[in-house]
Amino acid sequence: MKHIILFLLVSLLCLGLVSCGSEKGENKETDGQSDSGTAAEETLAEEPTPEKKSALPEGINPNDYDVFVQFDLPENFRQAAVDYMKKMATLEWTPLVDYSFGLNRENWKYTFELKAGTTYTGLPYSSGNRAYDEFIKNINENGGKFFDTTPIEEMQQTGNNMKTWGVECNSSTNAAIQQFSPVAKAVARQYMPSFTDEFIGKVLGDIKVTPGLRRTEQIVAENDADAIYEGYAQLKLGDIIMTKNEDSGLCHVRMISVEPEVARNGAGRINPSRSFVKCVEQTDAFDQNRNDGVLTTWRVDKMYTFTELYTRNYLPITLEVYETNISVIPYLALDEAPTAETLAKGSINGTLSSDYPIQYCYLDLYNKDGDLVSRVAQHERNGVFKLNLRKYNYSLFTKDIVAGDYTFVVYAGLNCGGAELCRIDFTYNG
């Protein structure tokens, strides 16, 4: 029997499960006469405008899958993005054991030494791009403490950004946007308007952008300062400001958490030193300006004047999805659920798929006493849209797994949430 899971039913206000097409209105009865034309013309004129609503991707039918988990879309996309950023920024957690990691490039260096028993606030800084829910899952499985499962040799690399558990400035922004849209799923080049093939946003204001420029400094320089300031003035909740130098590899991405306060002179020109926005952002250093004992790399509602943003070559970016507040509904699906019969032979069938990047997938094996005896934890830095479970047969059913009774569990997640997809009791033949 097919198992369809409807997860957090979509808001009735605007996010119902419908097609993107229109519903035709009923024709009014008429005597065949009108002042403005024929009855047919009147009927056409009164037909309602098609109402677009969020929906599953075209061609996706939950009944085509053995398991289908559907997630709710937030009611207000802008607020949802900021709320998710702040959720990541304010999580309090403690390491189970001491661990350290860092980066040692010529123009970019940092080191973190995290201590067991110490409380930290906000997800750690890392390019590992771990989802908030996966981080919480880790804490729950380790008695309320976080244990970083990244191999030690990876933490101690000096040439590449560390892929320990956590998020960086760009990936945290992506995770926030993935609460309602899969469009943000790559590195920071996607927010650079001069990279026309990769850019996913819209530049605010009347800012000229020459394709191919590699530094936001170049874009700022080819525009009048007032044009840049006017772009800042149009920023709204959830919008993005970014500065980038593709040649050095340095960039930074911030999300607007409080809309601009704009000061103008008598002629209507913006006074940049008295105009400001507030942002939420992930950084690569603990906040040394705090005197409350909080250890965090995050800045929440930090104020920046337009002068500061202009000096550091920030560009104001928005997303089309903010204008429509309409998007595809997130889902996780298994086309063919594993069965007790196939698992008895040590075979895992089925393909996991989604319309949003799949951030993690756990294939777990528990013995009859409920102890975890084998696990395959799949994670990709920028997520994947399909995952063939069959290729993990030998990784899960190792030579240490003897014949007997077991429970097999599949748990997977997107940045907007995770779900248990199946739990199957079976007897392994060995």
PDB file of N, CA, C and O in Angstrom, residues 214-271:
ATOM      1  N   ARG A 214      34.666  41.214 -11.750  1.00  0.00           N
ATOM      2  CA  ARG A 214      34.975  40.199 -10.753  1.00  0.00           C
ATOM      3  C   ARG A 214      34.980  40.734  -9.321  1.00  0.00           C
ATOM      4  O   ARG A 214      35.139  39.964  -8.375  1.00  0.00           O
ATOM      5  N   ARG A 215      34.803  42.035  -9.182  1.00  0.00           N
ATOM      6  CA  ARG A 215      34.814  42.623  -7.842  1.00  0.00           C
ATOM      7  C   ARG A 215      33.651  43.604  -7.711  1.00  0.00           C
ATOM      8  O   ARG A 215      33.401  44.399  -8.637  1.00  0.00           O
ATOM      9  N   THR A 216      32.960  43.554  -6.593  1.00  0.00           N
ATOM     10  CA  THR A 216      31.893  44.533  -6.383  1.00  0.00           C
ATOM     11  C   THR A 216      32.461  45.946  -6.351  1.00  0.00           C
ATOM     12  O   THR A 216      31.756  46.900  -6.678  1.00  0.00           O
ATOM     13  N   GLU A 217      33.712  46.078  -5.997  1.00  0.00           N
ATOM     14  CA  GLU A 217      34.381  47.386  -6.026  1.00  0.00           C
ATOM     15  C   GLU A 217      34.293  48.003  -7.414  1.00  0.00           C
ATOM     16  O   GLU A 217      34.086  49.217  -7.565  1.00  0.00           O
ATOM     17  N   GLN A 218      34.437  47.180  -8.458  1.00  0.00           N
ATOM     18  CA  GLN A 218      34.367  47.674  -9.828  1.00  0.00           C
ATOM     19  C   GLN A 218      32.951  48.139 -10.172  1.00  0.00           C
ATOM     20  O   GLN A 218      32.772  49.135 -10.875  1.00  0.00           O
ATOM     21  N   ILE A 219      31.956  47.415  -9.677  1.00  0.00           N
ATOM     22  CA  ILE A 219      30.567  47.795  -9.950  1.00  0.00           C
ATOM     23  C   ILE A 219      30.236  49.103  -9.248  1.00  0.00           C
ATOM     24  O   ILE A 219      29.618  50.003  -9.835  1.00  0.00           O
ATOM     25  N   VAL A 220      30.640  49.222  -7.996  1.00  0.00           N
ATOM     26  CA  VAL A 220      30.395  50.455  -7.246  1.00  0.00           C
ATOM     27  C   VAL A 220      31.082  51.634  -7.926  1.00  0.00           C
ATOM     28  O   VAL A 220      30.513  52.727  -8.050  1.00  0.00           O
ATOM     29  N   ALA A 221      32.298  51.425  -8.413  1.00  0.00           N
ATOM     30  CA  ALA A 221      33.081  52.506  -9.011  1.00  0.00           C
ATOM     31  C   ALA A 221      32.459  53.035 -10.304  1.00  0.00           C
ATOM     32  O   ALA A 221      32.632  54.218 -10.640  1.00  0.00           O
ATOM     33  N   GLU A 222      31.739  52.194 -11.033  1.00  0.00           N
ATOM     34  CA  GLU A 222      31.176  52.650 -12.305  1.00  0.00           C
ATOM     35  C   GLU A 222      29.789  53.276 -12.127  1.00  0.00           C
ATOM     36  O   GLU A 222      29.119  53.586 -13.098  1.00  0.00           O
ATOM     37  N   ASN A 223      29.380  53.464 -10.878  1.00  0.00           N
ATOM     38  CA  ASN A 223      28.092  54.090 -10.596  1.00  0.00           C
ATOM     39  C   ASN A 223      28.270  55.328  -9.728  1.00  0.00           C
ATOM     40  O   ASN A 223      29.230  55.445  -8.957  1.00  0.00           O
ATOM     41  N   ASP A 224      27.319  56.246  -9.866  1.00  0.00           N
ATOM     42  CA  ASP A 224      27.300  57.413  -9.000  1.00  0.00           C
ATOM     43  C   ASP A 224      26.965  56.967  -7.574  1.00  0.00           C
ATOM     44  O   ASP A 224      26.137  56.077  -7.375  1.00  0.00           O
ATOM     45  N   ALA A 225      27.601  57.592  -6.591  1.00  0.00           N
ATOM     46  CA  ALA A 225      27.373  57.205  -5.199  1.00  0.00           C
ATOM     47  C   ALA A 225      25.905  57.304  -4.819  1.00  0.00           C
ATOM     48  O   ALA A 225      25.369  56.445  -4.093  1.00  0.00           O
ATOM     49  N   ASP A 226      25.222  58.337  -5.312  1.00  0.00           N
ATOM     50  CA  ASP A 226      23.806  58.498  -4.968  1.00  0.00           C
ATOM     51  C   ASP A 226      22.966  57.323  -5.460  1.00  0.00           C
ATOM     52  O   ASP A 226      21.978  56.940  -4.814  1.00  0.00           O
ATOM     53  N   ALA A 227      23.337  56.759  -6.603  1.00  0.00           N
ATOM     54  CA  ALA A 227      22.606  55.601  -7.130  1.00  0.00           C
ATOM     55  C   ALA A 227      22.759  54.400  -6.199  1.00  0.00           C
ATOM     56  O   ALA A 227      21.802  53.644  -5.980  1.00  0.00           O
ATOM     57  N   ILE A 228      23.957  54.230  -5.659  1.00  0.00           N
ATOM     58  CA  ILE A 228      24.190  53.134  -4.714  1.00  0.00           C
ATOM     59  C   ILE A 228      23.389  53.365  -3.435  1.00  0.00           C
ATOM     60  O   ILE A 228      22.738  52.445  -2.917  1.00  0.00           O
ATOM     61  N   TYR A 229      23.416  54.595  -2.944  1.00  0.00           N
ATOM     62  CA  TYR A 229      22.656  54.901  -1.723  1.00  0.00           C
ATOM     63  C   TYR A 229      21.166  54.658  -1.922  1.00  0.00           C
ATOM     64  O   TYR A 229      20.480  54.135  -1.029  1.00  0.00           O
ATOM     65  N   GLU A 230      20.643  55.047  -3.087  1.00  0.00           N
ATOM     66  CA  GLU A 230      19.221  54.840  -3.355  1.00  0.00           C
ATOM     67  C   GLU A 230      18.897  53.343  -3.412  1.00  0.00           C
ATOM     68  O   GLU A 230      17.798  52.917  -3.039  1.00  0.00           O
ATOM     69  N   GLY A 231      19.855  52.548  -3.883  1.00  0.00           N
ATOM     70  CA  GLY A 231      19.679  51.097  -3.866  1.00  0.00           C
ATOM     71  C   GLY A 231      19.586  50.574  -2.448  1.00  0.00           C
ATOM     72  O   GLY A 231      18.720  49.744  -2.128  1.00  0.00           O
ATOM     73  N   TYR A 232      20.476  51.066  -1.565  1.00  0.00           N
ATOM     74  CA  TYR A 232      20.406  50.673  -0.154  1.00  0.00           C
ATOM     75  C   TYR A 232      19.050  51.051   0.440  1.00  0.00           C
ATOM     76  O   TYR A 232      18.488  50.314   1.256  1.00  0.00           O
ATOM     77  N   ALA A 233      18.536  52.209   0.062  1.00  0.00           N
ATOM     78  CA  ALA A 233      17.281  52.703   0.628  1.00  0.00           C
ATOM     79  C   ALA A 233      16.099  51.798   0.277  1.00  0.00           C
ATOM     80  O   ALA A 233      15.074  51.809   0.976  1.00  0.00           O
ATOM     81  N   GLN A 234      16.211  51.017  -0.797  1.00  0.00           N
ATOM     82  CA  GLN A 234      15.118  50.141  -1.215  1.00  0.00           C
ATOM     83  C   GLN A 234      15.168  48.759  -0.559  1.00  0.00           C
ATOM     84  O   GLN A 234      14.277  47.939  -0.769  1.00  0.00           O
ATOM     85  N   LEU A 235      16.209  48.489   0.224  1.00  0.00           N
ATOM     86  CA  LEU A 235      16.323  47.191   0.886  1.00  0.00           C
ATOM     87  C   LEU A 235      15.147  46.949   1.826  1.00  0.00           C
ATOM     88  O   LEU A 235      14.659  47.870   2.485  1.00  0.00           O
ATOM     89  N   LYS A 236      14.715  45.696   1.874  1.00  0.00           N
ATOM     90  CA  LYS A 236      13.634  45.303   2.772  1.00  0.00           C
ATOM     91  C   LYS A 236      14.057  44.070   3.551  1.00  0.00           C
ATOM     92  O   LYS A 236      15.092  43.451   3.294  1.00  0.00           O
ATOM     93  N   LEU A 237      13.236  43.699   4.497  1.00  0.00           N
ATOM     94  CA  LEU A 237      13.480  42.531   5.335  1.00  0.00           C
ATOM     95  C   LEU A 237      13.799  41.309   4.476  1.00  0.00           C
ATOM     96  O   LEU A 237      13.101  41.022   3.509  1.00  0.00           O
ATOM     97  N   GLY A 238      14.880  40.610   4.801  1.00  0.00           N
ATOM     98  CA  GLY A 238      15.245  39.396   4.082  1.00  0.00           C
ATOM     99  C   GLY A 238      16.100  39.611   2.851  1.00  0.00           C
ATOM    100  O   GLY A 238      16.621  38.644   2.287  1.00  0.00           O
ATOM    101  N   ASP A 239      16.248  40.862   2.402  1.00  0.00           N
ATOM    102  CA  ASP A 239      17.120  41.134   1.264  1.00  0.00           C
ATOM    103  C   ASP A 239      18.583  40.933   1.663  1.00  0.00           C
ATOM    104  O   ASP A 239      18.916  40.750   2.833  1.00  0.00           O
ATOM    105  N   ILE A 240      19.453  40.996   0.673  1.00  0.00           N
ATOM    106  CA  ILE A 240      20.853  40.633   0.868  1.00  0.00           C
ATOM    107  C   ILE A 240      21.756  41.780   0.453  1.00  0.00           C
ATOM    108  O   ILE A 240      21.487  42.469  -0.541  1.00  0.00           O
ATOM    109  N   ILE A 241      22.825  41.991   1.206  1.00  0.00           N
ATOM    110  CA  ILE A 241      23.908  42.859   0.760  1.00  0.00           C
ATOM    111  C   ILE A 241      25.172  42.014   0.710  1.00  0.00           C
ATOM    112  O   ILE A 241      25.388  41.158   1.565  1.00  0.00           O
ATOM    113  N   MET A 242      25.960  42.203  -0.307  1.00  0.00           N
ATOM    114  CA  MET A 242      27.171  41.398  -0.426  1.00  0.00           C
ATOM    115  C   MET A 242      28.302  42.203  -1.034  1.00  0.00           C
ATOM    116  O   MET A 242      28.085  43.098  -1.857  1.00  0.00           O
ATOM    117  N   THR A 243      29.515  41.860  -0.598  1.00  0.00           N
ATOM    118  CA  THR A 243      30.730  42.409  -1.173  1.00  0.00           C
ATOM    119  C   THR A 243      31.613  41.236  -1.571  1.00  0.00           C
ATOM    120  O   THR A 243      31.629  40.212  -0.870  1.00  0.00           O
ATOM    121  N   LYS A 244      32.310  41.359  -2.707  1.00  0.00           N
ATOM    122  CA  LYS A 244      33.053  40.196  -3.198  1.00  0.00           C
ATOM    123  C   LYS A 244      34.262  40.605  -4.015  1.00  0.00           C
ATOM    124  O   LYS A 244      34.216  41.572  -4.778  1.00  0.00           O
ATOM    125  N   ASN A 245      35.314  39.848  -3.827  1.00  0.00           N
ATOM    126  CA  ASN A 245      36.511  39.950  -4.655  1.00  0.00           C
ATOM    127  C   ASN A 245      36.817  38.545  -5.149  1.00  0.00           C
ATOM    128  O   ASN A 245      37.360  37.716  -4.408  1.00  0.00           O
ATOM    129  N   GLU A 246      36.415  38.261  -6.376  1.00  0.00           N
ATOM    130  CA  GLU A 246      36.575  36.921  -6.926  1.00  0.00           C
ATOM    131  C   GLU A 246      38.042  36.557  -7.086  1.00  0.00           C
ATOM    132  O   GLU A 246      38.408  35.377  -7.000  1.00  0.00           O
ATOM    133  N   ASP A 247      38.900  37.543  -7.272  1.00  0.00           N
ATOM    134  CA  ASP A 247      40.323  37.261  -7.470  1.00  0.00           C
ATOM    135  C   ASP A 247      40.994  36.782  -6.189  1.00  0.00           C
ATOM    136  O   ASP A 247      41.825  35.877  -6.214  1.00  0.00           O
ATOM    137  N   SER A 248      40.634  37.370  -5.067  1.00  0.00           N
ATOM    138  CA  SER A 248      41.229  36.964  -3.792  1.00  0.00           C
ATOM    139  C   SER A 248      40.439  35.858  -3.107  1.00  0.00           C
ATOM    140  O   SER A 248      40.941  35.200  -2.190  1.00  0.00           O
ATOM    141  N   GLY A 249      39.205  35.661  -3.542  1.00  0.00           N
ATOM    142  CA  GLY A 249      38.353  34.667  -2.913  1.00  0.00           C
ATOM    143  C   GLY A 249      37.619  35.171  -1.685  1.00  0.00           C
ATOM    144  O   GLY A 249      36.894  34.417  -1.038  1.00  0.00           O
ATOM    145  N   LEU A 250      37.788  36.442  -1.370  1.00  0.00           N
ATOM    146  CA  LEU A 250      37.143  37.001  -0.191  1.00  0.00           C
ATOM    147  C   LEU A 250      35.782  37.583  -0.540  1.00  0.00           C
ATOM    148  O   LEU A 250      35.620  38.236  -1.571  1.00  0.00           O
ATOM    149  N   CYS A 251      34.813  37.346   0.319  1.00  0.00           N
ATOM    150  CA  CYS A 251      33.489  37.922   0.139  1.00  0.00           C
ATOM    151  C   CYS A 251      32.769  37.889   1.472  1.00  0.00           C
ATOM    152  O   CYS A 251      33.203  37.221   2.419  1.00  0.00           O
ATOM    153  N   HIS A 252      31.667  38.598   1.551  1.00  0.00           N
ATOM    154  CA  HIS A 252      30.827  38.521   2.740  1.00  0.00           C
ATOM    155  C   HIS A 252      29.388  38.805   2.337  1.00  0.00           C
ATOM    156  O   HIS A 252      29.123  39.655   1.483  1.00  0.00           O
ATOM    157  N   VAL A 253      28.471  38.060   2.973  1.00  0.00           N
ATOM    158  CA  VAL A 253      27.041  38.170   2.681  1.00  0.00           C
ATOM    159  C   VAL A 253      26.303  38.450   3.982  1.00  0.00           C
ATOM    160  O   VAL A 253      26.544  37.787   4.997  1.00  0.00           O
ATOM    161  N   ARG A 254      25.421  39.434   3.960  1.00  0.00           N
ATOM    162  CA  ARG A 254      24.601  39.768   5.122  1.00  0.00           C
ATOM    163  C   ARG A 254      23.133  39.777   4.708  1.00  0.00           C
ATOM    164  O   ARG A 254      22.815  40.049   3.555  1.00  0.00           O
ATOM    165  N   MET A 255      22.244  39.543   5.672  1.00  0.00           N
ATOM    166  CA  MET A 255      20.815  39.616   5.414  1.00  0.00           C
ATOM    167  C   MET A 255      20.212  40.769   6.206  1.00  0.00           C
ATOM    168  O   MET A 255      20.529  40.961   7.384  1.00  0.00           O
ATOM    169  N   ILE A 256      19.347  41.522   5.558  1.00  0.00           N
ATOM    170  CA  ILE A 256      18.699  42.664   6.203  1.00  0.00           C
ATOM    171  C   ILE A 256      17.677  42.153   7.223  1.00  0.00           C
ATOM    172  O   ILE A 256      16.756  41.420   6.882  1.00  0.00           O
ATOM    173  N   SER A 257      17.863  42.559   8.483  1.00  0.00           N
ATOM    174  CA  SER A 257      16.954  42.131   9.544  1.00  0.00           C
ATOM    175  C   SER A 257      16.066  43.264  10.044  1.00  0.00           C
ATOM    176  O   SER A 257      15.030  43.016  10.660  1.00  0.00           O
ATOM    177  N   VAL A 258      16.475  44.498   9.802  1.00  0.00           N
ATOM    178  CA  VAL A 258      15.658  45.671  10.117  1.00  0.00           C
ATOM    179  C   VAL A 258      15.755  46.617   8.922  1.00  0.00           C
ATOM    180  O   VAL A 258      16.855  46.965   8.494  1.00  0.00           O
ATOM    181  N   GLU A 259      14.632  47.037   8.388  1.00  0.00           N
ATOM    182  CA  GLU A 259      14.637  47.833   7.159  1.00  0.00           C
ATOM    183  C   GLU A 259      15.278  49.205   7.371  1.00  0.00           C
ATOM    184  O   GLU A 259      15.359  49.703   8.492  1.00  0.00           O
ATOM    185  N   PRO A 260      15.734  49.828   6.289  1.00  0.00           N
ATOM    186  CA  PRO A 260      16.556  51.030   6.389  1.00  0.00           C
ATOM    187  C   PRO A 260      15.863  52.209   7.080  1.00  0.00           C
ATOM    188  O   PRO A 260      14.649  52.396   6.960  1.00  0.00           O
ATOM    189  N   GLU A 261      16.664  52.964   7.797  1.00  0.00           N
ATOM    190  CA  GLU A 261      16.287  54.305   8.242  1.00  0.00           C
ATOM    191  C   GLU A 261      17.016  55.256   7.294  1.00  0.00           C
ATOM    192  O   GLU A 261      18.252  55.247   7.227  1.00  0.00           O
ATOM    193  N   VAL A 262      16.279  56.050   6.540  1.00  0.00           N
ATOM    194  CA  VAL A 262      16.871  56.880   5.492  1.00  0.00           C
ATOM    195  C   VAL A 262      16.714  58.351   5.850  1.00  0.00           C
ATOM    196  O   VAL A 262      15.601  58.834   6.070  1.00  0.00           O
ATOM    197  N   ALA A 263      17.847  59.062   5.913  1.00  0.00           N
ATOM    198  CA  ALA A 263      17.847  60.509   6.184  1.00  0.00           C
ATOM    199  C   ALA A 263      18.154  61.248   4.886  1.00  0.00           C
ATOM    200  O   ALA A 263      19.099  60.897   4.168  1.00  0.00           O
ATOM    201  N   ARG A 264      17.369  62.260   4.578  1.00  0.00           N
ATOM    202  CA  ARG A 264      17.570  63.046   3.361  1.00  0.00           C
ATOM    203  C   ARG A 264      17.701  64.516   3.726  1.00  0.00           C
ATOM    204  O   ARG A 264      17.139  64.979   4.726  1.00  0.00           O
ATOM    205  N   ASN A 265      18.421  65.256   2.854  1.00  0.00           N
ATOM    206  CA  ASN A 265      18.545  66.695   3.068  1.00  0.00           C
ATOM    207  C   ASN A 265      17.366  67.415   2.416  1.00  0.00           C
ATOM    208  O   ASN A 265      16.451  66.775   1.881  1.00  0.00           O
ATOM    209  N   GLY A 266      17.388  68.719   2.453  1.00  0.00           N
ATOM    210  CA  GLY A 266      16.280  69.496   1.919  1.00  0.00           C
ATOM    211  C   GLY A 266      16.049  69.271   0.449  1.00  0.00           C
ATOM    212  O   GLY A 266      14.921  69.438  -0.044  1.00  0.00           O
ATOM    213  N   ALA A 267      17.083  68.885  -0.287  1.00  0.00           N
ATOM    214  CA  ALA A 267      16.951  68.639  -1.720  1.00  0.00           C
ATOM    215  C   ALA A 267      16.532  67.201  -2.024  1.00  0.00           C
ATOM    216  O   ALA A 267      16.380  66.832  -3.195  1.00  0.00           O
ATOM    217  N   GLY A 268      16.366  66.394  -0.975  1.00  0.00           N
ATOM    218  CA  GLY A 268      15.929  65.013  -1.164  1.00  0.00           C
ATOM    219  C   GLY A 268      17.059  64.023  -1.333  1.00  0.00           C
ATOM    220  O   GLY A 268      16.809  62.828  -1.523  1.00  0.00           O
ATOM    221  N   ARG A 269      18.303  64.473  -1.270  1.00  0.00           N
ATOM    222  CA  ARG A 269      19.436  63.561  -1.410  1.00  0.00           C
ATOM    223  C   ARG A 269      19.674  62.827  -0.090  1.00  0.00           C
ATOM    224  O   ARG A 269      19.511  63.381   1.003  1.00  0.00           O
ATOM    225  N   ILE A 270      20.097  61.575  -0.199  1.00  0.00           N
ATOM    226  CA  ILE A 270      20.334  60.750   0.985  1.00  0.00           C
ATOM    227  C   ILE A 270      21.601  61.198   1.696  1.00  0.00           C
ATOM    228  O   ILE A 270      22.645  61.433   1.071  1.00  0.00           O
ATOM    229  N   ASN A 271      21.495  61.320   3.012  1.00  0.00           N
ATOM    230  CA  ASN A 271      22.668  61.565   3.857  1.00  0.00           C
ATOM    231  C   ASN A 271      23.176  60.195   4.294  1.00  0.00           C
ATOM    232  O   ASN A 271      22.593  59.557   5.180  1.00  0.00           O
TER     233      ASN A 271
END
